[in-house]
mmCIF file of C-alpha atoms in Angstrom:
data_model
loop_
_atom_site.group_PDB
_atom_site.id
_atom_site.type_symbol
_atom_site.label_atom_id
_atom_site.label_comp_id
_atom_site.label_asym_id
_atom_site.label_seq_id
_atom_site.Cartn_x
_atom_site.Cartn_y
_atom_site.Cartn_z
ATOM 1 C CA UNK A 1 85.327 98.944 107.902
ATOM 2 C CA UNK A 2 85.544 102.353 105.707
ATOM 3 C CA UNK A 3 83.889 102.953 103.187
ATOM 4 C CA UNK A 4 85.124 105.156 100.458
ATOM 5 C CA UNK A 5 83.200 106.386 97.665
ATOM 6 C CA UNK A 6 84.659 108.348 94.749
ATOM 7 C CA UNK A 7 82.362 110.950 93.417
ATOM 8 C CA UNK A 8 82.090 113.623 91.297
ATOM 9 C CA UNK A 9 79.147 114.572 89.008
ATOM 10 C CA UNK A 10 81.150 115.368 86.041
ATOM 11 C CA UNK A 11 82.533 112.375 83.913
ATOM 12 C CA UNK A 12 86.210 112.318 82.814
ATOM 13 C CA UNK A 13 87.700 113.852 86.199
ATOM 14 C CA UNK A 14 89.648 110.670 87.138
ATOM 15 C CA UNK A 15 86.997 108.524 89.897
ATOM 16 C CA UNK A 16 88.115 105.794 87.959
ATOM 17 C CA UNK A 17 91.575 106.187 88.188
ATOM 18 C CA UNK A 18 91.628 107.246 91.388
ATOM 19 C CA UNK A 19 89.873 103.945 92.578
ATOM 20 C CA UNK A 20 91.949 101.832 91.233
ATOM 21 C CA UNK A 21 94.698 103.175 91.813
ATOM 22 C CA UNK A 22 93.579 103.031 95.770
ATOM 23 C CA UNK A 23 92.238 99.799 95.673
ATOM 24 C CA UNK A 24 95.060 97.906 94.216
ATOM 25 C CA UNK A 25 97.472 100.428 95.736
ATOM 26 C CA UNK A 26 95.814 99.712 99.523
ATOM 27 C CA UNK A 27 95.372 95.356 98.607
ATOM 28 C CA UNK A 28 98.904 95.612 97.418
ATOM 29 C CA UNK A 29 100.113 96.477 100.975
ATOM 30 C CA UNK A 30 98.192 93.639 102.191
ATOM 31 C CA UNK A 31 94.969 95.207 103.034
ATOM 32 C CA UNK A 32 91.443 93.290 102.042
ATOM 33 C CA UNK A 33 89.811 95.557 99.494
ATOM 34 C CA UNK A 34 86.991 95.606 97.723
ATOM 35 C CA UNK A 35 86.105 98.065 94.569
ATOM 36 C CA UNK A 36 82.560 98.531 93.371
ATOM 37 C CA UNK A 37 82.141 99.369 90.012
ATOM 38 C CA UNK A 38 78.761 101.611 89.381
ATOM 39 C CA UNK A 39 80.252 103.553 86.258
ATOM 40 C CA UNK A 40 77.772 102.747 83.220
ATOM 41 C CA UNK A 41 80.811 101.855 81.509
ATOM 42 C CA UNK A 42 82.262 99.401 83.869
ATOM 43 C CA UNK A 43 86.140 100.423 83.376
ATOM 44 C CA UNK A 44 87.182 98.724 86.884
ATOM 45 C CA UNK A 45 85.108 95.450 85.862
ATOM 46 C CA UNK A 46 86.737 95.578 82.458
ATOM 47 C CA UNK A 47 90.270 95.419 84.471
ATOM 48 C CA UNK A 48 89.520 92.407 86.465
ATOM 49 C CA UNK A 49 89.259 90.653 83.205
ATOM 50 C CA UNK A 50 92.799 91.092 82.899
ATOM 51 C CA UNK A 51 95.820 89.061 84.228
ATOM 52 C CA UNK A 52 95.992 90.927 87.176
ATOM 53 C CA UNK A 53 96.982 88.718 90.484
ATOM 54 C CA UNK A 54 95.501 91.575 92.945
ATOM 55 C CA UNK A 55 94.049 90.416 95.665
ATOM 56 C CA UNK A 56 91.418 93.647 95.183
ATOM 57 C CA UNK A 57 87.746 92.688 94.638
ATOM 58 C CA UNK A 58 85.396 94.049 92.040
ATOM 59 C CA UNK A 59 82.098 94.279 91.955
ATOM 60 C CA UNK A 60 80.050 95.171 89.012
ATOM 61 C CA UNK A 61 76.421 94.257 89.054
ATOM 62 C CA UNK A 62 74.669 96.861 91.215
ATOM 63 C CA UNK A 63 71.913 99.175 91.147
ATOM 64 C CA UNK A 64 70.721 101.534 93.261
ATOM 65 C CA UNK A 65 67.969 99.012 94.871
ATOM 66 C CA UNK A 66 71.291 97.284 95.873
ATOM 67 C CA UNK A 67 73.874 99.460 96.586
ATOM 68 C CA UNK A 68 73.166 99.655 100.056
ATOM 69 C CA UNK A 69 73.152 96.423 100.609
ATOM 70 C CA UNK A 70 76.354 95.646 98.691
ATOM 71 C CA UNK A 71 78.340 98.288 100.773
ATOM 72 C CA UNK A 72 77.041 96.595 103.934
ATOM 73 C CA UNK A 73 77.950 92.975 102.712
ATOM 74 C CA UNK A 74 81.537 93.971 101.973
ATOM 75 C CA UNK A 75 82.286 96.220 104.764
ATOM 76 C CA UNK A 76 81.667 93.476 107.210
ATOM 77 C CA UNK A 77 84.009 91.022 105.126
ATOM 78 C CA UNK A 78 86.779 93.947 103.948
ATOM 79 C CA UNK A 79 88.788 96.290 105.498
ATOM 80 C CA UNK A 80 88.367 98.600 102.880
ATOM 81 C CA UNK A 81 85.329 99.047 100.152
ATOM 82 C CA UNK A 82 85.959 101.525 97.503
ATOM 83 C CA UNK A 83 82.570 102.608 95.619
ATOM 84 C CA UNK A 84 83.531 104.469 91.807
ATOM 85 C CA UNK A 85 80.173 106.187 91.099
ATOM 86 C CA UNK A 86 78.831 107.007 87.746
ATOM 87 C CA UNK A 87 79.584 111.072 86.468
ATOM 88 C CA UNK A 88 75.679 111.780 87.448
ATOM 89 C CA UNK A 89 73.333 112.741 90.321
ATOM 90 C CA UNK A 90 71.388 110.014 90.669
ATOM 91 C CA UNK A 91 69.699 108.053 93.457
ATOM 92 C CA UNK A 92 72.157 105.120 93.518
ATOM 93 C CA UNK A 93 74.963 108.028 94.184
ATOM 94 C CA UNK A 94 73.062 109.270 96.870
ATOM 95 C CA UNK A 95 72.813 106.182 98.398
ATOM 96 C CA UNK A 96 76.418 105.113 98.574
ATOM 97 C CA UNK A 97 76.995 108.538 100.017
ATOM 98 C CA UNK A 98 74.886 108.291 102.628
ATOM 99 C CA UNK A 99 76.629 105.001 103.807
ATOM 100 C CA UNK A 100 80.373 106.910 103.067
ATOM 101 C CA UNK A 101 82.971 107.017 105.705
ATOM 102 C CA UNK A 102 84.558 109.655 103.499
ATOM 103 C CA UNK A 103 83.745 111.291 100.126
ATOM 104 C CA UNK A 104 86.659 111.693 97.722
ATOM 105 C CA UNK A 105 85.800 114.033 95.300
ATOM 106 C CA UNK A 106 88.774 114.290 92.083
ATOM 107 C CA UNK A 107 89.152 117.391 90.283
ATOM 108 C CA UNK A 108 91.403 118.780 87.478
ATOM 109 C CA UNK A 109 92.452 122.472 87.888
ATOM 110 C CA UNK A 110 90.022 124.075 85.863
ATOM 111 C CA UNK A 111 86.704 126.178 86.555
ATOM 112 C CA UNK A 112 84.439 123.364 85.130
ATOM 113 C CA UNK A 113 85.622 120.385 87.558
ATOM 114 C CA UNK A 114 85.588 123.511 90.579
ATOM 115 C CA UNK A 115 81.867 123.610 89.874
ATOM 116 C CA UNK A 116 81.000 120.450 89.421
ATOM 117 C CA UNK A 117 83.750 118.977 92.734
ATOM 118 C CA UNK A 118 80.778 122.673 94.282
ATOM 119 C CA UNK A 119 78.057 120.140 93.196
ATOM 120 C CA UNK A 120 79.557 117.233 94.411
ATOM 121 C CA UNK A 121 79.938 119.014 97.697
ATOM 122 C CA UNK A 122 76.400 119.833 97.740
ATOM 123 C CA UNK A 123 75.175 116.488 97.474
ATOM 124 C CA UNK A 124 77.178 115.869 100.354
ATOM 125 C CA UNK A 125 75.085 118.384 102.429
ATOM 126 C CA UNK A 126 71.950 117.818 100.710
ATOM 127 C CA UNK A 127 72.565 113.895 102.344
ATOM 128 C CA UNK A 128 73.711 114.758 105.596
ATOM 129 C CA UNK A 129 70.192 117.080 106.059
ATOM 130 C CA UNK A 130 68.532 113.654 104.927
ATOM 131 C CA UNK A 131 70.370 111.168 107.435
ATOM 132 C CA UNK A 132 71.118 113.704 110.489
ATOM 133 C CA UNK A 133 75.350 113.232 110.078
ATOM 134 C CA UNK A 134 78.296 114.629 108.607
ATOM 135 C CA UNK A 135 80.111 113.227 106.220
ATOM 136 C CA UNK A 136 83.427 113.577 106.072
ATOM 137 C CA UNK A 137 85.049 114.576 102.219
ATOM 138 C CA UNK A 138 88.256 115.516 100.661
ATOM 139 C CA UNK A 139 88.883 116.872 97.122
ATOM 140 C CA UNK A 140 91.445 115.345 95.379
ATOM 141 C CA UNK A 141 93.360 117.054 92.730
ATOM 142 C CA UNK A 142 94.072 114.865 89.863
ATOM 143 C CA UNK A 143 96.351 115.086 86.881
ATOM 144 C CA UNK A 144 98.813 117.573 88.099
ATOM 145 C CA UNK A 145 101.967 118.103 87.567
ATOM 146 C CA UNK A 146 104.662 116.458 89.832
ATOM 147 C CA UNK A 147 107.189 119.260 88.713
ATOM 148 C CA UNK A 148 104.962 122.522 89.564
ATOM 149 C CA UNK A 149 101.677 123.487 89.945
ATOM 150 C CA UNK A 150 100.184 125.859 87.541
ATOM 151 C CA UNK A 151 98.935 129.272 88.085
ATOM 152 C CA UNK A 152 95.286 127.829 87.687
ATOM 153 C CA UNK A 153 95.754 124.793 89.699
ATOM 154 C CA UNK A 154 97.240 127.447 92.686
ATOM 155 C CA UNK A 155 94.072 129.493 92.181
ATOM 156 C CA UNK A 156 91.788 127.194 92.594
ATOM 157 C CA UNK A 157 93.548 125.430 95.264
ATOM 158 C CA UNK A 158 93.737 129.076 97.076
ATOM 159 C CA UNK A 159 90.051 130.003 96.079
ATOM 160 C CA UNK A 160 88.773 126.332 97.684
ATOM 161 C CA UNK A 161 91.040 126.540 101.112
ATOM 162 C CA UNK A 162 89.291 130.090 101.259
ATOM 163 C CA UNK A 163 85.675 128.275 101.120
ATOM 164 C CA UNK A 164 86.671 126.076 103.673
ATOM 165 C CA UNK A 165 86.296 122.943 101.504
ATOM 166 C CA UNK A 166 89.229 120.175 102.750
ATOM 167 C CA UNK A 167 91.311 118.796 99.888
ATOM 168 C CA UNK A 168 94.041 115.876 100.233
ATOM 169 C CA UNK A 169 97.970 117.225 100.367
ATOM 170 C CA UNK A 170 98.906 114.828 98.228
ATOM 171 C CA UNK A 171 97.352 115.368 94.433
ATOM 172 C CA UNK A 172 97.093 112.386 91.972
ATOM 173 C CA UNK A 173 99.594 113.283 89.453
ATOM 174 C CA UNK A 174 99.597 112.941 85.471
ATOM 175 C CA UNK A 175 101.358 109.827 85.225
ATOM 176 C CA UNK A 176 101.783 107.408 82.043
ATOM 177 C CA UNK A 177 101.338 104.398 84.461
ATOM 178 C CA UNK A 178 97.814 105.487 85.451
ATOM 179 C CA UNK A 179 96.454 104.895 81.863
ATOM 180 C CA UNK A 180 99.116 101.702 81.493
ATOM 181 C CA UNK A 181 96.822 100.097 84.682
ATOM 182 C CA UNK A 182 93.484 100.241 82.110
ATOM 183 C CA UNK A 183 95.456 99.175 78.681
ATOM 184 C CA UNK A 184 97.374 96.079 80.291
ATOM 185 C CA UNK A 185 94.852 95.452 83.314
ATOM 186 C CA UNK A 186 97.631 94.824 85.809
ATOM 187 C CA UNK A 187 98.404 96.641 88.990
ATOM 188 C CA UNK A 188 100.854 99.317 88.740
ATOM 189 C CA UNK A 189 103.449 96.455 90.923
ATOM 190 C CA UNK A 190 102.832 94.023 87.377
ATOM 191 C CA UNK A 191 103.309 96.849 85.229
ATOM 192 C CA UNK A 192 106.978 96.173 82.951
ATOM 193 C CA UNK A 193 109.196 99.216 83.694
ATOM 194 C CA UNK A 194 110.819 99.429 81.022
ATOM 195 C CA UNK A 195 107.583 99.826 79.213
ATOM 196 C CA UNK A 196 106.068 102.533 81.529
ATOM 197 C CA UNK A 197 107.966 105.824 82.377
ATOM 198 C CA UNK A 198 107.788 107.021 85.724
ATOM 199 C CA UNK A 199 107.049 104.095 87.318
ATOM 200 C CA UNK A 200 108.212 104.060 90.129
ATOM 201 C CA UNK A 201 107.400 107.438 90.925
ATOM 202 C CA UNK A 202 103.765 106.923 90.099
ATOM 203 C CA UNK A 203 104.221 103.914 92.624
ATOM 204 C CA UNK A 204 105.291 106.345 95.367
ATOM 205 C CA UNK A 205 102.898 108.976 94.587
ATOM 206 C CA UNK A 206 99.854 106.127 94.869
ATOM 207 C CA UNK A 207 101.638 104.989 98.054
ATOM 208 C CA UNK A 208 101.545 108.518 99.426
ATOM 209 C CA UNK A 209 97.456 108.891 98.693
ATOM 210 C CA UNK A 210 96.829 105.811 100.334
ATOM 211 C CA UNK A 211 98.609 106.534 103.369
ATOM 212 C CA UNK A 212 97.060 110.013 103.582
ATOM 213 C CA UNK A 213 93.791 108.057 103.120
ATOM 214 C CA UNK A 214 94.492 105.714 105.931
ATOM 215 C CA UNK A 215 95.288 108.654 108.016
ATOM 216 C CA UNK A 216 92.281 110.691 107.840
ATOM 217 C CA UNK A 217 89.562 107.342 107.957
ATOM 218 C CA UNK A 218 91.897 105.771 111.624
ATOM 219 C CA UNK A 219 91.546 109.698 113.024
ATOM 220 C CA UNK A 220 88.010 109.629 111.976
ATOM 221 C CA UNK A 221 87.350 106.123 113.783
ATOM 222 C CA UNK A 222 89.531 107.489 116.733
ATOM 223 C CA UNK A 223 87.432 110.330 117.076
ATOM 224 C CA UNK A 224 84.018 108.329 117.333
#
């Protein structure tokens, strides 16, 4: 089943975020999901302390002698693994992308997170050298606005298509819910709406990433 890691060699651009809000978004839709947690600082794991009913499945407790592994294990049992990486180049990154289906790589629109999504890119390459295969990736733009995009996030959009470097359509937008996911460790489905602005439009934008995601891993399949 696919495997879909979330990197990005610079902390703070939104892996975490972005795989939760897949996971539970994907389980919530009835899908079997599991989310492996290999961020030093174990935000996912810290979730699934929470109330939370999701049927999504963390794992926490994995190094890079058993990352490998891990992946394998679940992607036999789940129709869907999601692997959060730490904000580092490391070995145990290297090794979940190796065994990626696809690479999603978040960014905000600014020059730092372009270079460092460039890095991410080019431990992509560096790993398909190593194991003789592409691997597919997409960057992900995260924390946009769902009004308008800035100048800065059209440049570097622009600058990227130029490269040749695939992003997503659909962008993870700034929304309150996001954060509300981490403080009351509920899916954004639990979440109290008349606690959380936006709801229901962060609902539909996390909706419209997983079913761009779903799109892009069944061509992929079809393809092979």
């Amino acid at each position: 089943m696919p495997v879909i890691v979330v990197a990005n060699p610079k902390g703070g651009a939104g892996k975490s975020t972005m795989s939760l809000v897949l996971g539970t978004t994907l389980a919530s839709q009835g899908a079997t999901v599991a989310m492996i947690d290999c961020d030093p600082n174990r935000p996912i794991v810290d979730w699934s302390a929470g109330p939370s009913k999701s049927t999504a499945h963390v794992i926490g407790d994995v190094t890079e002698s058993s990352v490998i592994s891990v992946i394998q294990e679940q992607s036999k049992i789940r129709q869907f693994v999601i692997v959060d990486l730490e904000g580092t180049a490391s070995r145990l990154v290297s090794r979940a992308i190796a065994r990626a289906s696809l690479v999603l790589i978040p960014l905000q629109g600014s020059a730092v997170d372009a270079r460092q999504a460039g890095r991410a890119v080019g431990l992509i390459r560096e790993e398909e050298e190593l194991i003789e295969r592409k691997i597919p990736f997409r960057l992900v733009f995260t924390r946009t606005s769902a009004a308008i995009a800035t100048k800065i996030d059209r440049k570097i959009i622009n600058s990227l298509g130029e490269a040749g470097i695939p992003s997503l359509k659909t962008h993870l937008h700034e929304r309150s819910a996001y954060k509300a996911m981490f403080v009351d460790k509920v899916t954004l489905d639990e979440l109290d709406p008349a606690n959380v602005n936006g709801l229901e439009a962060a609902k539909e934008n996390a909706l419209k990433l997983a079913f761009e995601l779903i799109s892009i891993v069944t061509s992929a399949k079809e393809a092979a």
